[in-house]
Structures are given as C-alpha cells and as structure tokens.
Short mmCIF file of C-alpha atoms in Angstrom, two decimals:
data_model
loop_
_atom_site.label_atom_id
_atom_site.label_comp_id
_atom_site.label_asym_id
_atom_site.label_seq_id
_atom_site.Cartn_x
_atom_site.Cartn_y
_atom_site.Cartn_z
CA MET A 30 -18.06 -78.30 11.35
CA THR A 31 -15.09 -80.32 10.17
CA ARG A 32 -13.03 -82.53 12.42
CA PRO A 33 -9.38 -81.65 13.17
CA VAL A 34 -6.91 -83.43 10.94
CA THR A 35 -4.72 -85.72 12.99
CA ASP A 36 -1.83 -88.07 12.44
CA GLY A 37 -3.74 -91.03 13.86
CA GLN A 38 -2.52 -90.37 17.41
CA GLY A 39 -4.74 -87.40 18.17
CA ARG A 40 -2.21 -84.70 17.38
CA THR A 41 -3.19 -81.77 15.16
CA LEU A 42 -0.92 -81.59 12.17
CA ALA A 43 0.01 -77.91 12.02
CA ALA A 44 3.48 -78.91 10.83
CA ILE A 45 1.99 -80.85 7.92
CA GLN A 46 -0.11 -77.83 6.96
CA THR A 47 3.04 -75.70 6.83
CA GLU A 48 4.82 -78.42 4.86
CA ALA A 49 1.89 -78.57 2.43
CA ASP A 50 1.99 -74.80 1.84
CA LEU A 51 5.70 -75.02 1.09
CA ALA A 52 5.28 -77.97 -1.30
CA ALA A 53 2.48 -76.20 -3.15
CA GLY A 54 4.63 -73.09 -3.57
CA ILE A 55 7.55 -75.14 -4.87
CA ALA A 56 5.33 -76.96 -7.39
CA ALA A 57 3.85 -73.70 -8.68
CA SER A 58 7.30 -72.15 -9.00
CA ALA A 59 8.62 -75.20 -10.86
CA SER A 60 5.71 -74.88 -13.31
CA ASP A 61 6.32 -71.12 -13.62
CA VAL A 62 2.71 -70.33 -12.73
CA THR A 63 0.75 -68.62 -10.00
CA VAL A 64 -2.04 -70.73 -8.49
CA ARG A 65 -4.75 -68.85 -6.63
CA GLU A 66 -8.37 -69.03 -5.57
CA LEU A 67 -10.95 -67.47 -7.88
CA ALA A 68 -14.24 -65.77 -7.01
CA GLU A 69 -15.01 -63.00 -9.51
CA VAL A 70 -17.50 -63.67 -12.30
CA SER A 71 -15.00 -62.80 -15.04
CA GLU A 72 -12.47 -65.28 -13.65
CA LEU A 73 -15.06 -67.99 -13.15
CA SER A 74 -16.35 -67.47 -16.67
CA ALA A 75 -12.81 -68.01 -17.93
CA VAL A 76 -12.64 -71.27 -15.94
CA SER A 77 -15.95 -72.45 -17.42
CA GLU A 78 -14.73 -71.65 -20.93
CA LEU A 79 -11.44 -73.42 -20.27
CA PHE A 80 -13.21 -76.61 -19.21
CA GLN A 81 -15.49 -76.37 -22.24
CA SER A 82 -12.51 -76.11 -24.59
CA ILE A 83 -10.67 -79.01 -22.94
CA TRP A 84 -13.69 -81.35 -22.94
CA GLY A 85 -14.91 -80.23 -26.35
CA SER A 86 -18.44 -79.58 -25.10
CA ASP A 87 -21.11 -77.48 -26.76
CA ARG A 88 -21.57 -74.03 -25.26
CA GLY A 89 -24.99 -75.08 -24.02
CA SER A 90 -23.57 -78.05 -22.10
CA ARG A 91 -20.40 -76.84 -20.45
CA PRO A 92 -18.93 -79.26 -17.88
CA VAL A 93 -19.39 -76.56 -15.21
CA PRO A 94 -21.36 -73.36 -15.94
CA THR A 95 -20.21 -69.99 -14.65
CA GLU A 96 -23.21 -69.49 -12.40
CA LEU A 97 -22.58 -72.78 -10.60
CA LEU A 98 -18.93 -71.90 -10.04
CA ARG A 99 -20.01 -68.51 -8.71
CA ALA A 100 -22.46 -70.07 -6.26
CA MET A 101 -19.98 -72.71 -5.12
CA ALA A 102 -17.14 -70.23 -4.63
CA THR A 103 -19.43 -67.87 -2.69
CA ALA A 104 -20.44 -70.77 -0.44
CA GLY A 105 -16.78 -71.38 0.44
CA ASN A 106 -15.94 -74.23 -1.91
CA TYR A 107 -12.73 -74.62 -3.90
CA VAL A 108 -12.20 -72.94 -7.27
CA ALA A 109 -8.63 -72.18 -8.29
CA GLY A 110 -6.71 -71.35 -11.43
CA ALA A 111 -3.11 -71.59 -12.61
CA PHE A 112 -1.90 -68.48 -14.40
CA ASP A 113 1.11 -67.66 -16.53
CA GLY A 114 0.94 -63.91 -16.20
CA ASP A 115 -2.66 -63.08 -17.10
CA GLN A 116 -3.22 -66.29 -19.07
CA LEU A 117 -5.34 -68.99 -17.42
CA LEU A 118 -3.70 -72.33 -18.21
CA GLY A 119 -5.39 -74.67 -15.76
CA ALA A 120 -8.15 -74.82 -13.18
CA CYS A 121 -9.62 -77.07 -10.53
CA PHE A 122 -13.04 -77.11 -8.85
CA GLY A 123 -14.19 -79.05 -5.78
CA PHE A 124 -16.95 -78.94 -3.21
CA PHE A 125 -17.44 -80.16 0.34
CA GLY A 126 -19.07 -83.47 1.16
CA GLU A 127 -21.14 -84.19 4.24
CA PRO A 128 -20.08 -81.78 7.01
CA SER A 129 -19.34 -84.55 9.51
CA ARG A 130 -16.96 -86.26 7.08
CA GLY A 131 -14.57 -83.33 6.76
CA SER A 132 -13.98 -84.18 3.12
CA LEU A 133 -13.74 -82.35 -0.18
CA HIS A 134 -14.79 -83.83 -3.52
CA SER A 135 -12.62 -82.58 -6.39
CA HIS A 136 -15.09 -82.59 -9.26
CA ILE A 137 -13.05 -81.42 -12.24
CA ALA A 138 -9.52 -80.30 -13.10
CA GLY A 139 -7.99 -79.53 -16.47
CA VAL A 140 -5.00 -77.97 -18.18
CA ALA A 141 -5.06 -76.15 -21.52
CA PRO A 142 -2.94 -77.59 -24.36
CA GLY A 143 -0.53 -74.67 -23.99
CA GLY A 144 0.14 -75.64 -20.38
CA LEU A 145 0.78 -79.36 -20.83
CA GLY A 146 4.12 -80.81 -19.86
CA ARG A 147 4.86 -78.19 -17.21
CA GLY A 148 3.52 -79.94 -14.11
CA LEU A 149 0.45 -77.69 -13.82
CA GLY A 150 -1.80 -80.55 -12.75
CA PHE A 151 0.57 -81.37 -9.90
CA ALA A 152 0.76 -77.71 -8.87
CA LEU A 153 -3.05 -77.43 -8.85
CA LYS A 154 -3.50 -80.56 -6.74
CA LEU A 155 -0.86 -79.50 -4.22
CA HIS A 156 -2.53 -76.09 -3.96
CA GLN A 157 -5.85 -77.86 -3.35
CA ARG A 158 -4.25 -80.09 -0.70
CA ALA A 159 -2.77 -77.12 1.16
CA TRP A 160 -6.08 -75.23 0.90
CA ALA A 161 -7.97 -78.19 2.37
CA LEU A 162 -5.49 -78.81 5.20
CA ARG A 163 -5.75 -75.17 6.28
CA ARG A 164 -9.49 -75.81 6.68
CA GLN A 165 -8.95 -78.97 8.74
CA VAL A 166 -10.07 -81.20 5.86
CA GLY A 167 -8.26 -84.51 5.90
CA THR A 168 -9.44 -86.22 2.70
CA ILE A 169 -10.03 -85.22 -0.91
CA SER A 170 -11.84 -87.62 -3.23
CA TRP A 171 -12.31 -87.60 -6.99
CA THR A 172 -13.01 -89.92 -9.88
CA PHE A 173 -11.13 -90.70 -13.08
CA ASP A 174 -11.46 -93.03 -16.04
CA PRO A 175 -9.52 -96.15 -14.97
CA LEU A 176 -8.59 -96.87 -18.60
CA VAL A 177 -6.47 -93.70 -18.84
CA CYS A 178 -2.96 -94.86 -17.99
CA ARG A 179 -1.37 -91.45 -17.37
CA ASN A 180 -4.16 -90.40 -14.99
CA ALA A 181 -3.90 -93.64 -13.03
CA HIS A 182 -0.17 -93.10 -12.60
CA PHE A 183 -0.63 -89.45 -11.64
CA ASN A 184 -3.36 -90.11 -9.09
CA ILE A 185 -2.14 -93.33 -7.51
CA THR A 186 1.65 -93.04 -7.76
CA LYS A 187 2.55 -89.37 -8.03
CA LEU A 188 -0.08 -88.04 -5.61
CA GLY A 189 -0.51 -91.13 -3.42
CA ALA A 190 -4.31 -91.35 -3.61
CA ARG A 191 -6.03 -94.64 -2.70
CA PRO A 192 -8.63 -96.26 -5.00
CA VAL A 193 -11.70 -97.17 -2.99
CA GLN A 194 -14.48 -98.00 -5.45
CA TYR A 195 -15.14 -98.85 -9.10
CA TRP A 196 -18.32 -97.30 -10.49
CA PRO A 197 -19.61 -98.61 -13.86
CA ASP A 198 -21.03 -95.91 -16.16
CA PHE A 199 -20.91 -93.36 -13.34
CA TYR A 200 -22.10 -90.30 -15.27
CA GLY A 201 -24.06 -92.01 -18.02
CA PRO A 202 -23.62 -90.70 -21.60
CA MET A 203 -21.63 -87.46 -21.77
CA HIS A 204 -21.14 -87.00 -25.55
CA ASP A 205 -18.14 -84.69 -25.33
CA GLY A 206 -14.79 -84.62 -27.08
CA ILE A 207 -13.08 -86.75 -24.45
CA ASN A 208 -15.68 -89.35 -23.50
CA GLY A 209 -17.44 -89.57 -26.84
CA THR A 210 -20.18 -92.19 -26.69
CA SER A 211 -18.22 -94.51 -24.37
CA GLU A 212 -19.66 -95.63 -21.06
CA THR A 213 -18.29 -93.48 -18.26
CA ASP A 214 -16.80 -96.00 -15.85
CA ARG A 215 -14.93 -94.25 -13.05
CA LEU A 216 -12.53 -95.21 -10.29
CA LEU A 217 -13.09 -93.28 -7.05
CA VAL A 218 -9.93 -92.39 -5.13
CA ALA A 219 -9.50 -90.98 -1.64
CA TRP A 220 -6.44 -88.83 -0.90
CA ASP A 221 -5.38 -88.95 2.74
CA LEU A 222 -3.80 -85.51 2.85
CA ALA A 223 -1.76 -86.13 6.00
CA GLY A 224 -0.83 -89.72 5.14
CA PRO A 225 2.69 -90.86 4.24
CA PRO A 226 1.96 -91.45 0.50
CA ALA A 227 0.57 -87.92 0.07
CA ARG A 228 3.43 -86.36 2.00
CA ALA A 229 6.03 -88.32 0.02
CA GLY A 230 4.36 -87.40 -3.25
CA ALA A 231 4.29 -83.72 -2.33
CA ARG A 232 8.05 -83.91 -1.69
CA GLY A 233 8.56 -85.47 -5.12
CA GLU A 234 9.49 -88.81 -3.54
CA PRO A 235 6.59 -91.16 -4.40
CA ALA A 236 6.87 -94.91 -4.01
CA HIS A 237 7.09 -96.58 -7.41
CA THR A 238 5.55 -99.91 -8.39
CA ASP A 239 7.50 -102.48 -10.44
CA ALA A 240 5.12 -104.89 -12.13
CA SER A 241 7.99 -106.88 -13.67
CA ALA A 242 9.43 -107.58 -10.23
CA LEU A 243 6.01 -108.59 -8.93
CA ARG A 244 5.56 -110.98 -11.86
CA ALA A 245 8.93 -112.54 -11.06
CA GLN A 246 7.71 -113.00 -7.49
CA GLY A 247 4.63 -114.88 -8.65
CA ALA A 248 1.97 -112.23 -9.12
CA GLY A 249 -0.90 -113.38 -11.30
CA ILE A 250 -2.11 -111.55 -14.41
CA ALA A 251 -5.86 -111.08 -14.54
CA LEU A 252 -5.86 -108.82 -17.61
CA ALA A 253 -3.19 -108.23 -20.25
CA ALA A 254 -2.84 -107.07 -23.85
CA GLY A 255 -2.83 -109.79 -26.49
CA GLU A 256 -0.77 -109.83 -29.67
CA ASP A 257 -3.38 -107.72 -31.47
CA GLY A 258 -3.49 -105.18 -28.63
CA GLY A 259 -6.86 -106.39 -27.38
CA PRO A 260 -7.62 -107.49 -23.81
CA VAL A 261 -6.89 -111.03 -22.67
CA THR A 262 -8.13 -112.21 -19.28
CA GLY A 263 -6.46 -114.64 -16.90
CA PRO A 264 -6.87 -115.96 -13.35
CA GLY A 265 -7.26 -113.32 -10.65
CA ASP A 266 -7.47 -115.42 -7.51
CA GLY A 267 -3.96 -115.01 -6.07
CA PRO A 268 -2.83 -112.72 -3.26
CA VAL A 269 -1.27 -110.27 -5.74
CA THR A 270 -2.82 -109.72 -9.16
CA LEU A 271 -1.89 -107.41 -12.03
CA VAL A 272 -4.46 -105.73 -14.27
CA ALA A 273 -3.35 -104.06 -17.51
CA VAL A 274 -4.69 -101.02 -19.34
CA PRO A 275 -3.69 -99.78 -22.83
CA PRO A 276 -0.88 -97.20 -22.98
CA ASP A 277 -3.12 -94.65 -24.75
CA ILE A 278 -6.82 -95.43 -24.65
CA GLU A 279 -7.80 -92.12 -26.27
CA ALA A 280 -5.76 -92.91 -29.39
CA LEU A 281 -7.07 -96.48 -29.39
CA ARG A 282 -10.68 -95.28 -29.24
CA ARG A 283 -10.11 -93.05 -32.26
CA ARG A 284 -8.29 -95.76 -34.21
CA ASP A 285 -10.43 -98.75 -33.24
CA PRO A 286 -13.62 -97.92 -31.29
CA ALA A 287 -14.61 -101.58 -31.05
CA MET A 288 -11.34 -102.55 -29.39
CA GLY A 289 -11.64 -99.56 -27.07
CA GLN A 290 -15.03 -100.84 -25.99
CA SER A 291 -13.57 -104.32 -25.52
CA TRP A 292 -11.06 -102.85 -23.08
CA ARG A 293 -13.84 -101.01 -21.24
CA SER A 294 -15.81 -104.22 -20.80
CA ALA A 295 -12.78 -106.29 -19.82
CA LEU A 296 -11.50 -103.80 -17.26
CA ARG A 297 -14.96 -103.47 -15.77
CA ASP A 298 -15.28 -107.24 -15.42
CA VAL A 299 -11.80 -107.73 -13.99
CA LEU A 300 -10.96 -104.68 -11.87
CA HIS A 301 -14.50 -104.06 -10.69
CA GLY A 302 -14.80 -107.75 -9.94
CA LEU A 303 -11.58 -107.87 -7.93
CA MET A 304 -12.46 -104.78 -5.89
CA THR A 305 -15.99 -106.04 -5.24
CA ASP A 306 -14.46 -109.31 -4.04
CA GLY A 307 -12.34 -107.47 -1.47
CA ALA A 308 -9.08 -106.85 -3.32
CA ALA A 309 -7.46 -103.42 -2.90
CA VAL A 310 -5.56 -101.49 -5.53
CA THR A 311 -2.19 -100.89 -3.89
CA GLY A 312 -0.18 -99.40 -6.74
CA PHE A 313 0.13 -98.59 -10.40
CA ASP A 314 3.10 -99.23 -12.66
CA ARG A 315 3.56 -96.49 -15.26
CA ALA A 316 3.96 -99.21 -17.88
CA GLY A 317 0.21 -99.76 -17.53
CA TRP A 318 -0.47 -102.15 -14.64
CA TYR A 319 -2.77 -101.86 -11.66
CA VAL A 320 -1.56 -103.91 -8.69
CA THR A 321 -4.27 -105.45 -6.54
CA GLU A 322 -3.78 -107.26 -3.26
CA ARG A 323 -6.17 -109.19 -1.12
CA LYS A 324 -5.36 -107.30 2.04
CA ARG A 325 -6.14 -103.93 3.53
CA TRP A 326 -4.31 -100.85 2.27
CA SER A 327 -1.40 -100.14 4.61
#
C-alpha cells in the first residue's frame, strides 16, 4: 500500500493531480503525439525494438525484452508510448520500489531519431508524473550519465528532479551503441512530484541557474575545461562550487576516447567526492555546470 501524497502539511493533493493531468495533456499536444499506457504484446514488442534501435544493442541483448515488459505491465507497473498516429516515437518504462516507500523507479526512456526536437521526452515524463500521482505515488527516481550535459539540464532544470547519489560504474560494462566500453557512472535523481520545482517545470516555468553570476559572487570551480578541452581540477571546499562537463560527451568519446575517459575519471573524483562529503547538487546551468552547495536542498 502506498502512502497518500501530501503537501507537507498533511493535505492530500487532489488539486495537484488534476494540475498534473492538465500539464501532461498540454505537453503531449505541443509535441503532436498521443501518450498512453501499453499492455498488449504487440505494443510491448514495439517498445522493446525501439529501445534496441536507440541503444544500438544486439537482438539477443535488448535493454528491456518484451517478456519482461509484459510481466511488468501485467503487474501494474508503468509502460507507456508516445505515438504520432500509429507510429511509436518514444517510450518509457518504470517499476515500483519498496511498497512502503510509495516510489516508482523509471528505468528507461527513449525517443526515436524521427521524434527528436519535438519535446517527446518532456511529454513522456509528464505523463509518467500524472500516472504516478493518480496512484498516490509521491516520488519517481531514475539514473542518468552525469557527463551528458543535455540530460543533466533536462532532469535537473526542466523537470526539477533532485540529485541524491553518485554511483560509479553502476551497471558495469554494457557494450552498446551509447555506452560503448565506458564505465557506466550514474547520477541518481529523485523527483518530488508534488514539490514546487516539479510543479514549476510542468508549467514550463523552471528556475534557471546562472553559473556566470555565481562565479561573480565568488563560487569556486572544482572542475573546468582546459585549453585543450580536457578536464582541469581546482579547489572544491567553498560553500558554492561549480563542476563542469563537456558540451557533447558522445561526440568527444567518438573523436578522442582517451579524453572522454579523462572526463569520466575527473567527474567521478570531483562530483562524487563533493556529494560524498555532504555537498548537494542544487542546479545545473545549460552551459555545462553543476552547482553544488554545502547545505540541504531547499
């Protein structure tokens, strides 16, 4: 049994659930897609094939096989797809955590090349948020590669999710078209579905982070790009510290695998180190900067 979602004062948030449904509908309409739950084998097979094509996996090692999706959907977990007419352009799959936690873990989400640039990822996440809130689930968690700048901005700024843990080499070797042979470090985020950042993001009014302004106010730089594009470390002991990532790590890995690995090692040392030492990631500048503060997330 899940616990009722509240606003921190013991009140059930029926109004937020209605607001979430409306925001999800607006996002889907803006992307010109229909987002809906999936349960039939043919639909789930299409989702499995979509993920395989996006991740570039062999058919024998799909990120999520059809039979697992079928079992998870039948058990009441989340599997949804974004359709343009009959064409599946994006999908998202998540499953429940411990019953007493009232949480959902969003395991995988992806958009086909033909659906990029239309806001499908945003529409899928808002659909997932509304789906979870209707089931009295207050938090959705997921992981992402902290080196991928666009994903950090999407998750932390656009959606308003909160980074809670850095996991080195979380999955181990994956050997697919996205991860290659790189270590699979992941940043775990928790999305407070009824919290102000999530609500503002769903309205299209997220709070933006300005790293330049923070630097002018004395923020330290614990990791930055040097003249050759490689990582350069600095002191990270101030109250506010900035941590850089490359603008396009996928392109960098293809062009210079050794430098890509240098960034992996440097970010692990710096960001993982800061978070382990009690610093919280409180924002992300789209220019490629994590903001960490030595205080609790507010």
